[in-house]
């Protein structure tokens, strides 16, 4: 073959390859590059994409990075970054959210444009996502609780202080795991006080207040911090002040915290595999582009670092290791329980009557008349009672009276927001979540308003109410002179009317209650936005610790939810109340 023909063939081959080459642009919104764990997440993500690009020269993924930054300014900045990323109409967008709720509007806009959204570390409310990768935060808290229990004599009541951060679901799951582990051990405990701390600034404020509240040594036995971001500042200050008598558990695996374990300042740190979270998120993105199937939700196991296990921990850039088999063992145990479902019949073979206490807040539980009920909780429980032939008796009580009704055995079970029972040792909490609640903000259409915290409410006329299952929203008159609290009947309807009549700028209350109420009157000139202001609460099924038949209802409910999600029955029930499934929050 002549040289000219060979050259021409090479050129044609090159043209053919390059003409089919494609570059997929993917904006990636990082949270912070000052927090070590988040830097490791970024490194893990980018190393996986770089490896893919080297192997696939004709199909490149081009990352467009954004960094939000810390604190309130970072939350606000990420809103604008998300808007900018959406305008590019990219192949996909990857986000480590700074907040669970402030990016909802952007998520819904991306959904309308069919832009796939990949999240890691945190979740965004009220929209569709393609993938969500996070640490098994519940396991992290559970391991901490189990270890702290082992440090005290059997029968001793542990006096605890908690440094938490309710606005974010991941840190709340760590607290739930911690206390569930103590209850599983039968440990008596009392929570003396709780403080908010998630970063060095809030940690410094919280530990200063702690030292004022508990000036005497040996007044607290142990304390738990939900992350090293606030925890490192807290433990440093306590040791400087000579308060070294307390046991200490935390979460994250920061290198400085690992050194604290070596120095016996910290007892346990349930570490995240931060880089692996980034890598796994990148793998999901690549799988999507290759049209491969993968689970929407993926948990990265954590590693309990103690003085004994320290030598095995590979650090934030490491990969999960075999010692994390406890999680798999736990899952197997759950499946075993489901396969041995108990009967609802009593010892005399009579049909059982289960009295279940619930607060009457529609759409959770709707009172249609004397002894006549509706609401999605009732619909689920009634379906279960028909399937398994037990009598269902609803006992309608306000949330404030449900725990005492359970303790005095007026009811068999109660369904309450988790914050009412999370810190108690004399209850048993089922694994299955019956919903998720948080505060919603209602305002007129066309108004641009990003609600990050109470500072966002400054100088606005506000009406608020305890509508349902959300945590109490406290807006003291000294700080919010233009805020008023509504009580009584038809509160949600009255709030909506006040917005439509322009009597107030903003209404705050249970997001699910407002969403349900709005649906009853289509085409209202209002918009509803989820907020993180009062934190996130799952609805918990709770029993007395000495209840012999505790497992009956939780075990059957767990199976019911599995089947109802597969068949679409749950979606059908929830849609009738203008609600969506909370499965993304389940383990």
Coordinates of C-alpha atoms in Angstrom, one line a residue:
X1 CA 0.0 0.0 0.0
X2 CA 1.3 3.4 -0.9
X3 CA 2.4 5.7 1.9
X4 CA -0.2 8.3 0.9
X5 CA -3.0 5.8 1.2
X6 CA -1.8 4.7 4.6
X7 CA -1.7 8.3 5.8
X8 CA -5.2 8.8 4.5
X9 CA -6.4 5.7 6.3
X10 CA -4.9 6.9 9.6
X11 CA -6.5 10.3 9.2
X12 CA -9.9 8.7 8.4
X13 CA -9.6 6.4 11.5
X14 CA -8.6 9.4 13.7
X15 CA -11.6 11.4 12.4
X16 CA -13.9 8.5 12.9
X17 CA -12.8 8.1 16.6
X18 CA -12.8 11.8 17.5
X19 CA -16.2 12.4 15.8
X20 CA -17.8 9.9 18.1
X21 CA -15.9 11.1 21.2
X22 CA -18.0 13.0 23.7
X23 CA -17.4 15.0 26.8
X24 CA -20.1 15.0 29.5
X25 CA -20.1 18.2 31.6
X26 CA -21.0 17.7 35.3
X27 CA -21.1 20.6 37.8
X28 CA -20.2 19.4 41.2
X29 CA -21.2 21.5 44.2
X30 CA -18.8 20.9 47.2
X31 CA -19.6 22.1 50.7
X32 CA -16.3 23.1 52.3
X33 CA -12.6 22.8 51.5
X34 CA -11.6 23.8 55.1
X35 CA -13.2 20.7 56.7
X36 CA -10.7 17.8 56.4
X37 CA -13.3 15.0 55.9
X38 CA -15.0 17.0 53.1
X39 CA -11.7 17.5 51.4
X40 CA -11.2 13.7 51.5
X41 CA -14.6 13.2 49.9
X42 CA -13.6 15.5 47.1
X43 CA -10.3 13.7 46.6
X44 CA -12.1 10.3 46.5
X45 CA -14.6 11.5 43.9
X46 CA -12.1 13.2 41.6
X47 CA -9.6 10.2 41.7
X48 CA -12.4 7.9 40.6
X49 CA -13.4 10.2 37.7
X50 CA -9.8 10.7 36.7
X51 CA -9.3 6.9 36.6
X52 CA -12.4 6.6 34.4
X53 CA -11.2 9.3 32.0
X54 CA -7.8 7.6 31.6
X55 CA -9.5 4.3 30.6
X56 CA -12.1 6.0 28.3
X57 CA -10.4 8.6 26.1
X58 CA -13.4 8.9 23.9
X59 CA -16.0 9.3 26.7
X60 CA -14.8 12.0 29.1
X61 CA -16.4 13.4 32.2
X62 CA -15.6 17.0 32.7
X63 CA -16.2 18.3 36.3
X64 CA -17.1 21.9 36.9
X65 CA -16.4 22.5 40.6
X66 CA -18.1 24.9 42.9
X67 CA -17.2 25.4 46.6
X68 CA -19.9 26.9 48.9
X69 CA -18.0 27.5 52.2
X70 CA -18.9 27.2 55.8
X71 CA -21.8 28.5 57.9
X72 CA -24.7 30.6 56.8
X73 CA -22.9 32.4 54.0
X74 CA -22.0 29.0 52.5
X75 CA -25.7 27.8 52.6
X76 CA -26.8 31.0 50.8
X77 CA -23.9 30.8 48.3
X78 CA -24.7 27.2 47.3
X79 CA -28.3 28.2 46.4
X80 CA -26.9 30.6 43.7
X81 CA -24.3 28.0 42.6
X82 CA -27.1 25.4 42.1
X83 CA -29.0 27.9 40.0
X84 CA -25.9 28.6 37.9
X85 CA -25.3 24.9 37.4
X86 CA -28.9 24.3 36.3
X87 CA -28.6 27.0 33.6
X88 CA -25.8 25.1 32.0
X89 CA -28.3 22.2 31.3
X90 CA -25.5 19.7 32.0
X91 CA -25.5 15.9 31.7
X92 CA -25.9 15.6 35.5
X93 CA -25.2 17.6 38.7
X94 CA -23.5 16.2 41.8
X95 CA -24.1 18.0 45.2
X96 CA -22.9 17.7 48.8
X97 CA -25.7 19.8 50.2
X98 CA -24.9 22.4 52.9
X99 CA -28.6 22.2 54.1
X100 CA -31.4 19.7 53.6
X101 CA -34.1 22.2 52.6
X102 CA -32.7 25.4 51.0
X103 CA -31.9 23.6 47.7
X104 CA -35.4 22.2 47.3
X105 CA -36.5 24.8 44.8
X106 CA -33.4 24.1 42.7
X107 CA -33.9 20.4 42.9
X108 CA -37.5 20.8 41.6
X109 CA -36.2 23.0 38.8
X110 CA -33.6 20.4 37.8
X111 CA -36.3 17.7 37.9
X112 CA -38.5 19.7 35.5
X113 CA -35.5 19.8 33.1
X114 CA -34.8 16.1 33.5
X115 CA -31.3 16.8 34.9
X116 CA -30.1 13.8 37.0
X117 CA -29.1 14.8 40.5
X118 CA -26.5 12.8 42.5
X119 CA -26.2 13.6 46.2
X120 CA -23.7 12.6 48.8
X121 CA -23.3 13.1 52.5
X122 CA -26.6 15.0 52.9
X123 CA -30.1 14.8 51.4
X124 CA -32.4 17.4 49.8
X125 CA -36.1 17.4 50.6
X126 CA -39.1 17.2 48.3
X127 CA -37.7 16.3 44.9
X128 CA -36.5 13.4 42.8
X129 CA -32.9 12.2 42.9
X130 CA -30.9 9.6 40.9
X131 CA -28.5 8.6 43.6
X132 CA -27.8 9.3 47.3
X133 CA -24.6 8.1 49.0
X134 CA -23.9 8.7 52.6
X135 CA -22.3 7.1 55.7
X136 CA -24.4 4.7 57.8
X137 CA -24.9 7.4 60.4
X138 CA -27.2 5.3 62.6
X139 CA -24.5 2.6 62.8
X140 CA -22.0 5.3 63.9
X141 CA -24.2 6.4 66.8
X142 CA -25.1 2.7 67.7
X143 CA -21.4 1.7 68.0
X144 CA -20.8 4.7 70.2
X145 CA -23.7 3.9 72.4
X146 CA -22.7 0.2 72.8
X147 CA -19.1 1.2 73.7
X148 CA -20.1 3.9 76.2
X149 CA -22.4 1.3 77.9
X150 CA -19.5 -1.1 78.2
X151 CA -17.5 1.5 80.2
X152 CA -19.9 1.7 83.1
X153 CA -20.9 -0.9 85.8
X154 CA -24.1 -2.8 85.1
X155 CA -27.0 -1.1 86.9
X156 CA -25.5 2.3 87.0
X157 CA -27.6 5.2 85.6
X158 CA -25.4 7.2 83.2
X159 CA -25.7 11.0 83.4
X160 CA -25.3 12.2 79.9
X161 CA -24.9 15.5 78.0
X162 CA -25.5 15.6 74.2
X163 CA -24.0 18.1 71.7
X164 CA -26.3 17.7 68.7
X165 CA -27.4 19.4 65.5
X166 CA -31.2 18.8 64.8
X167 CA -31.4 20.7 61.4
X168 CA -29.6 17.9 59.5
X169 CA -30.9 14.4 59.2
X170 CA -27.5 12.7 59.3
X171 CA -26.5 14.0 62.7
X172 CA -30.0 13.2 64.1
X173 CA -29.6 9.6 62.9
X174 CA -26.4 9.4 64.9
X175 CA -28.2 10.5 68.1
X176 CA -31.0 8.0 67.4
X177 CA -28.4 5.2 67.0
X178 CA -26.6 6.2 70.2
X179 CA -29.7 6.1 72.4
X180 CA -31.2 3.0 70.7
X181 CA -28.0 1.1 71.6
X182 CA -28.2 2.1 75.2
X183 CA -31.9 1.1 75.4
X184 CA -31.0 -2.2 73.7
X185 CA -28.5 -2.9 76.5
X186 CA -31.2 -2.1 79.1
X187 CA -29.1 0.8 80.4
X188 CA -30.7 3.4 82.6
X189 CA -29.6 6.9 81.6
X190 CA -30.7 10.5 82.0
X191 CA -30.0 13.3 79.6
X192 CA -29.1 16.3 81.8
X193 CA -28.9 18.8 78.9
X194 CA -28.5 19.2 75.1
X195 CA -26.6 21.8 73.2
X196 CA -26.3 22.6 69.5
X197 CA -22.7 22.2 68.1
X198 CA -21.6 21.2 64.6
X199 CA -18.5 23.3 63.9
X200 CA -15.7 25.1 65.8
X201 CA -17.8 28.3 66.3
X202 CA -20.9 26.6 67.7
X203 CA -18.7 24.1 69.6
X204 CA -17.0 27.0 71.4
X205 CA -20.3 28.6 72.4
X206 CA -21.8 25.3 73.5
X207 CA -18.8 24.2 75.7
X208 CA -18.7 27.7 77.3
X209 CA -22.4 27.3 78.3
X210 CA -21.7 23.7 79.5
X211 CA -19.0 24.8 81.9
X212 CA -21.4 27.4 83.3
X213 CA -24.2 24.9 83.6
X214 CA -22.0 22.1 85.1
X215 CA -19.2 23.8 87.0
X216 CA -18.7 20.9 89.4
X217 CA -16.5 17.9 88.5
X218 CA -18.2 14.5 88.4
X219 CA -21.6 16.1 87.8
X220 CA -21.7 14.5 84.3
X221 CA -20.6 10.9 83.5
X222 CA -20.3 11.0 79.7
X223 CA -21.0 13.2 76.7
X224 CA -21.6 12.6 73.1
X225 CA -20.9 14.9 70.2
X226 CA -22.4 14.3 66.7
X227 CA -19.2 15.2 64.8
X228 CA -15.6 16.2 65.2
X229 CA -16.4 19.6 63.7
X230 CA -17.8 20.8 67.0
X231 CA -16.4 18.0 69.1
X232 CA -12.7 18.8 68.8
X233 CA -13.2 22.3 70.1
X234 CA -15.3 21.0 73.0
X235 CA -12.8 18.3 74.1
X236 CA -9.9 20.7 73.8
X237 CA -11.6 23.3 76.0
X238 CA -12.7 20.7 78.6
X239 CA -9.2 19.4 78.9
X240 CA -7.7 22.9 79.2
X241 CA -10.2 23.6 82.0
X242 CA -9.2 20.4 83.8
X243 CA -12.5 18.6 83.1
X244 CA -11.0 15.2 82.3
X245 CA -13.3 13.0 84.3
X246 CA -16.0 12.3 81.7
X247 CA -16.2 9.6 79.1
X248 CA -16.4 10.9 75.6
X249 CA -17.9 9.5 72.3
X250 CA -17.9 11.3 68.9
X251 CA -18.3 10.7 65.1
X252 CA -16.1 11.4 62.0
X253 CA -12.6 10.1 62.4
X254 CA -10.7 13.4 62.1
X255 CA -6.9 12.8 62.4
X256 CA -6.8 15.1 65.4
X257 CA -9.5 13.0 67.1
X258 CA -7.5 9.8 66.4
X259 CA -4.6 11.4 68.2
X260 CA -7.0 12.2 71.1
X261 CA -7.8 8.5 71.3
X262 CA -4.1 7.7 71.6
X263 CA -3.8 10.3 74.3
X264 CA -6.9 8.8 76.1
X265 CA -8.9 12.1 75.8
X266 CA -11.5 10.4 73.6
X267 CA -13.0 6.9 74.2
X268 CA -14.5 6.2 70.8
X269 CA -14.8 8.0 67.4
X270 CA -17.0 6.2 64.9
X271 CA -15.1 7.2 61.7
X272 CA -16.4 7.8 58.3
X273 CA -14.7 6.5 55.2
X274 CA -14.8 10.0 53.6
X275 CA -12.9 9.3 50.4
X276 CA -14.9 6.2 49.8
X277 CA -18.1 8.2 49.9
X278 CA -16.7 10.4 47.1
X279 CA -15.5 7.3 45.2
X280 CA -18.9 5.6 45.5
X281 CA -20.7 8.7 44.4
X282 CA -18.5 8.8 41.3
X283 CA -19.1 5.1 40.6
X284 CA -22.9 5.8 40.6
X285 CA -22.4 8.7 38.2
X286 CA -20.3 6.6 35.8
X287 CA -22.9 3.7 36.1
X288 CA -25.6 6.1 35.1
X289 CA -23.8 7.3 32.0
X290 CA -23.1 3.6 31.1
X291 CA -26.9 2.8 31.5
X292 CA -26.1 0.4 34.3
X293 CA -28.6 -0.3 37.1
X294 CA -27.7 0.6 40.7
X295 CA -29.6 1.2 44.0
X296 CA -30.8 4.8 44.5
X297 CA -29.6 4.8 48.1
X298 CA -26.2 3.5 49.3
X299 CA -24.7 3.5 52.8
X300 CA -21.0 3.5 53.5
X301 CA -20.2 1.7 56.7
X302 CA -18.4 3.5 59.6
X303 CA -15.6 2.2 61.7
X304 CA -15.5 2.4 65.6
X305 CA -12.1 3.6 66.5
X306 CA -11.1 2.8 70.1
X307 CA -7.8 2.2 71.8
X308 CA -8.0 -1.4 70.7
X309 CA -9.1 -1.0 67.1
X310 CA -6.9 2.1 66.4
X311 CA -4.2 0.0 64.6
X312 CA -6.8 -1.3 62.0
X313 CA -8.2 2.1 61.0
X314 CA -6.9 3.1 57.5
X315 CA -7.8 6.8 57.8
X316 CA -10.2 9.0 55.8
X317 CA -8.6 8.0 52.4
X318 CA -8.9 4.3 53.2
X319 CA -11.6 1.8 52.2
X320 CA -14.1 0.0 54.4
X321 CA -12.7 -3.0 56.0
X322 CA -13.9 -6.4 57.3
X323 CA -14.6 -5.4 60.9
X324 CA -17.7 -3.6 59.7
X325 CA -19.5 -7.0 59.3
X326 CA -21.6 -6.0 62.4
X327 CA -23.9 -4.1 60.1
X328 CA -24.6 -7.1 57.9
X329 CA -25.1 -9.3 60.9
X330 CA -27.6 -6.7 62.2
X331 CA -29.5 -6.8 58.9
X332 CA -29.6 -10.6 58.9
X333 CA -31.1 -10.5 62.4
X334 CA -33.8 -8.2 61.2
X335 CA -34.7 -10.5 58.3
X336 CA -34.7 -13.5 60.7
X337 CA -37.2 -11.6 62.9
X338 CA -39.4 -11.0 59.9
X339 CA -39.4 -14.7 59.0
X340 CA -40.8 -15.6 62.5
X341 CA -43.7 -13.2 62.7
X342 CA -45.6 -13.4 66.0
X343 CA -49.4 -13.9 66.1
X344 CA -51.8 -11.2 67.2
X345 CA -53.8 -13.7 69.3
X346 CA -53.6 -13.6 73.1
X347 CA -52.7 -16.6 75.2
X348 CA -56.4 -17.5 75.4
X349 CA -56.5 -17.4 71.6
X350 CA -58.9 -14.4 71.7
X351 CA -58.5 -11.7 69.1
X352 CA -56.3 -8.9 70.5
X353 CA -57.4 -5.3 70.8
X354 CA -54.5 -2.9 70.2
X355 CA -55.0 0.6 71.7
X356 CA -52.8 3.0 69.8
X357 CA -52.4 6.6 71.0
X358 CA -52.0 9.3 68.2
X359 CA -52.5 13.0 68.1
X360 CA -55.3 14.0 65.8
X361 CA -53.5 16.1 63.2
X362 CA -54.7 15.7 59.6
X363 CA -53.2 14.2 57.3
X364 CA -51.6 11.9 60.0
X365 CA -54.8 11.1 61.8
X366 CA -58.0 12.8 60.7
X367 CA -61.1 12.9 62.9
X368 CA -64.1 12.6 60.7
X369 CA -66.7 12.3 63.5
X370 CA -67.1 10.5 66.8
X371 CA -65.0 7.3 66.6
X372 CA -64.7 7.8 62.8
X373 CA -61.1 8.1 61.6
X374 CA -59.1 8.8 58.4
X375 CA -55.5 9.9 57.7
X376 CA -52.6 8.0 56.3
X377 CA -51.6 6.5 59.7
X378 CA -55.1 5.2 60.2
X379 CA -55.3 3.8 56.7
X380 CA -52.1 1.9 57.2
X381 CA -53.0 0.5 60.6
X382 CA -56.6 -0.4 59.5
X383 CA -55.3 -2.3 56.5
X384 CA -52.9 -4.2 58.8
X385 CA -55.7 -5.0 61.3
X386 CA -57.8 -6.5 58.4
X387 CA -54.9 -8.5 57.2
X388 CA -54.0 -10.0 60.6
X389 CA -57.4 -10.0 62.3
X390 CA -56.8 -7.8 65.3
X391 CA -59.0 -5.0 66.7
X392 CA -57.7 -1.5 66.2
X393 CA -58.7 1.1 68.7
X394 CA -57.4 4.7 68.2
X395 CA -57.0 6.7 71.3
X396 CA -56.9 10.4 70.4
X397 CA -54.6 12.5 72.7
X398 CA -52.3 15.5 72.2
X399 CA -48.6 14.7 71.8
X400 CA -47.9 16.2 75.2
X401 CA -50.0 13.5 76.9
X402 CA -49.0 10.4 74.9
X403 CA -45.9 9.4 76.7
X404 CA -47.6 9.5 80.1
X405 CA -50.5 7.5 78.6
X406 CA -48.1 4.8 77.5
X407 CA -46.3 4.7 80.9
X408 CA -49.5 4.3 82.7
X409 CA -50.6 1.5 80.3
X410 CA -53.7 3.4 79.0
X411 CA -52.5 2.4 75.5
X412 CA -50.5 -0.4 74.0
X413 CA -48.5 1.8 71.6
X414 CA -48.1 5.4 70.8
X415 CA -47.1 7.2 67.5
X416 CA -45.1 10.3 68.3
X417 CA -42.4 12.6 66.8
X418 CA -39.1 11.0 67.7
X419 CA -37.9 14.1 69.6
X420 CA -40.5 13.3 72.3
X421 CA -39.0 9.9 73.1
X422 CA -35.5 10.0 71.7
X423 CA -33.8 10.9 75.0
X424 CA -35.9 8.6 77.3
X425 CA -34.6 5.2 78.7
X426 CA -38.0 3.8 79.7
X427 CA -39.5 3.2 76.2
X428 CA -39.0 0.8 73.3
X429 CA -38.9 2.4 69.8
X430 CA -39.6 0.3 66.7
X431 CA -37.2 0.4 63.7
X432 CA -39.9 1.2 61.1
X433 CA -40.4 4.9 60.6
X434 CA -44.1 6.0 60.1
X435 CA -43.2 9.3 58.4
X436 CA -41.0 12.4 58.6
X437 CA -42.0 15.8 59.8
X438 CA -40.4 19.3 59.6
X439 CA -41.4 22.9 59.5
X440 CA -42.8 24.3 56.3
X441 CA -42.8 28.0 55.2
X442 CA -45.8 29.3 53.3
X443 CA -45.8 32.6 51.4
X444 CA -47.3 34.3 48.3
X445 CA -46.3 33.1 44.9
X446 CA -43.7 35.3 43.1
X447 CA -41.9 36.2 46.4
X448 CA -38.3 35.1 46.4
X449 CA -37.4 34.0 49.9
X450 CA -34.6 31.6 51.0
X451 CA -35.2 30.5 54.6
X452 CA -32.0 29.3 56.2
X453 CA -32.6 30.1 59.9
X454 CA -34.4 32.5 62.2
X455 CA -32.2 35.4 60.8
X456 CA -34.1 34.9 57.5
X457 CA -37.3 35.9 59.3
X458 CA -36.0 39.3 60.6
X459 CA -38.4 42.2 60.0
X460 CA -41.1 40.0 58.5
X461 CA -44.7 39.7 59.7
X462 CA -45.0 36.0 60.7
X463 CA -47.8 33.7 61.9
X464 CA -46.9 30.3 63.2
X465 CA -48.5 27.4 64.9
X466 CA -47.8 23.9 66.3
X467 CA -49.9 22.3 63.5
X468 CA -48.8 18.7 63.7
X469 CA -45.7 16.5 64.4
X470 CA -43.0 19.1 63.8
X471 CA -40.7 20.2 66.7
X472 CA -41.9 23.2 68.6
X473 CA -40.9 26.4 66.9
X474 CA -39.9 29.0 69.4
X475 CA -40.0 32.6 68.2
X476 CA -39.6 34.8 71.3
X477 CA -41.4 38.1 71.3
X478 CA -38.2 39.9 72.2
X479 CA -36.6 38.8 69.0
X480 CA -39.7 38.6 66.7
X481 CA -42.0 41.4 67.6
X482 CA -44.0 40.9 64.4
X483 CA -44.6 37.2 65.0
X484 CA -47.9 35.8 66.3
X485 CA -48.8 32.3 67.3
X486 CA -52.2 30.8 66.3
X487 CA -54.1 28.1 68.4
X488 CA -57.5 26.5 68.1
X489 CA -59.3 24.9 65.3
X490 CA -58.7 25.1 61.5
X491 CA -55.3 26.8 62.1
X492 CA -53.8 25.8 58.8
X493 CA -56.8 27.2 56.9
X494 CA -56.6 30.5 58.9
X495 CA -52.8 30.8 58.1
X496 CA -53.4 30.3 54.4
X497 CA -56.2 33.0 54.5
X498 CA -53.8 35.4 56.3
X499 CA -51.2 35.0 53.5
X500 CA -53.8 35.5 50.7
X501 CA -55.2 38.6 52.5
X502 CA -51.6 40.0 52.8
X503 CA -52.0 40.3 56.5
X504 CA -48.6 38.5 57.1
X505 CA -45.6 37.8 55.0
X506 CA -44.9 34.3 56.1
X507 CA -46.7 31.3 57.8
X508 CA -44.7 28.5 59.5
X509 CA -46.0 25.1 60.6
X510 CA -45.9 21.4 60.0
X511 CA -45.0 21.0 56.3
X512 CA -47.2 17.9 55.7
X513 CA -50.3 19.6 57.3
X514 CA -49.9 22.7 55.2
X515 CA -49.3 20.7 52.0
X516 CA -52.4 18.6 52.7
X517 CA -54.5 21.7 53.4
X518 CA -53.4 23.4 50.2
X519 CA -54.3 20.4 48.1
X520 CA -57.9 20.8 49.2
X521 CA -58.2 24.1 47.4
X522 CA -56.3 23.9 44.1
X523 CA -54.7 26.9 42.3
X524 CA -54.1 28.9 45.5
X525 CA -51.7 31.8 44.9
X526 CA -49.2 30.5 47.5
X527 CA -46.0 28.5 47.6
X528 CA -44.7 26.1 50.2
X529 CA -41.0 25.6 51.1
X530 CA -39.5 23.0 53.5
X531 CA -37.2 24.4 56.1
X532 CA -34.6 23.0 58.6
X533 CA -35.6 25.5 61.2
X534 CA -37.0 23.1 63.8
X535 CA -35.0 20.0 62.7
X536 CA -36.2 16.8 61.2
X537 CA -38.3 14.2 63.0
X538 CA -39.3 10.7 62.1
X539 CA -42.6 9.5 63.5
X540 CA -41.9 6.6 65.9
X541 CA -44.0 3.7 67.0
X542 CA -43.3 3.3 70.7
X543 CA -44.2 0.8 73.4
X544 CA -43.7 0.3 77.1
X545 CA -40.3 -1.5 77.8
X546 CA -42.1 -4.2 79.7
X547 CA -44.7 -4.9 77.1
X548 CA -44.7 -8.6 76.4
X549 CA -46.1 -8.3 72.9
X550 CA -43.9 -5.3 71.8
X551 CA -42.7 -7.2 68.7
X552 CA -46.1 -8.0 67.3
X553 CA -47.0 -4.7 65.7
X554 CA -43.5 -3.5 64.7
X555 CA -42.6 -6.8 63.0
X556 CA -45.9 -6.9 61.0
X557 CA -45.6 -3.2 60.1
X558 CA -42.1 -3.7 58.8
X559 CA -43.3 -6.4 56.4
X560 CA -46.3 -4.4 55.5
X561 CA -44.2 -1.4 54.4
X562 CA -41.8 -3.7 52.4
X563 CA -44.8 -5.2 50.5
X564 CA -46.7 -1.9 50.2
X565 CA -43.7 -0.1 48.7
X566 CA -43.2 -2.9 46.1
X567 CA -46.9 -3.1 45.1
X568 CA -47.6 0.7 45.1
X569 CA -50.1 0.4 47.9
X570 CA -48.2 2.9 50.1
X571 CA -47.9 5.4 47.3
X572 CA -51.6 5.2 46.6
X573 CA -52.4 5.9 50.3
X574 CA -50.0 8.8 50.5
X575 CA -51.1 10.4 47.2
X576 CA -54.6 10.6 48.5
X577 CA -53.3 13.0 51.2
X578 CA -50.9 14.9 48.8
X579 CA -47.8 13.3 50.5
X580 CA -44.7 11.4 49.3
X581 CA -42.8 8.4 50.7
X582 CA -40.0 9.0 53.2
X583 CA -38.1 5.8 52.2
X584 CA -34.9 7.7 51.5
X585 CA -34.6 8.3 55.2
X586 CA -34.9 4.6 56.1
X587 CA -31.8 2.3 56.7

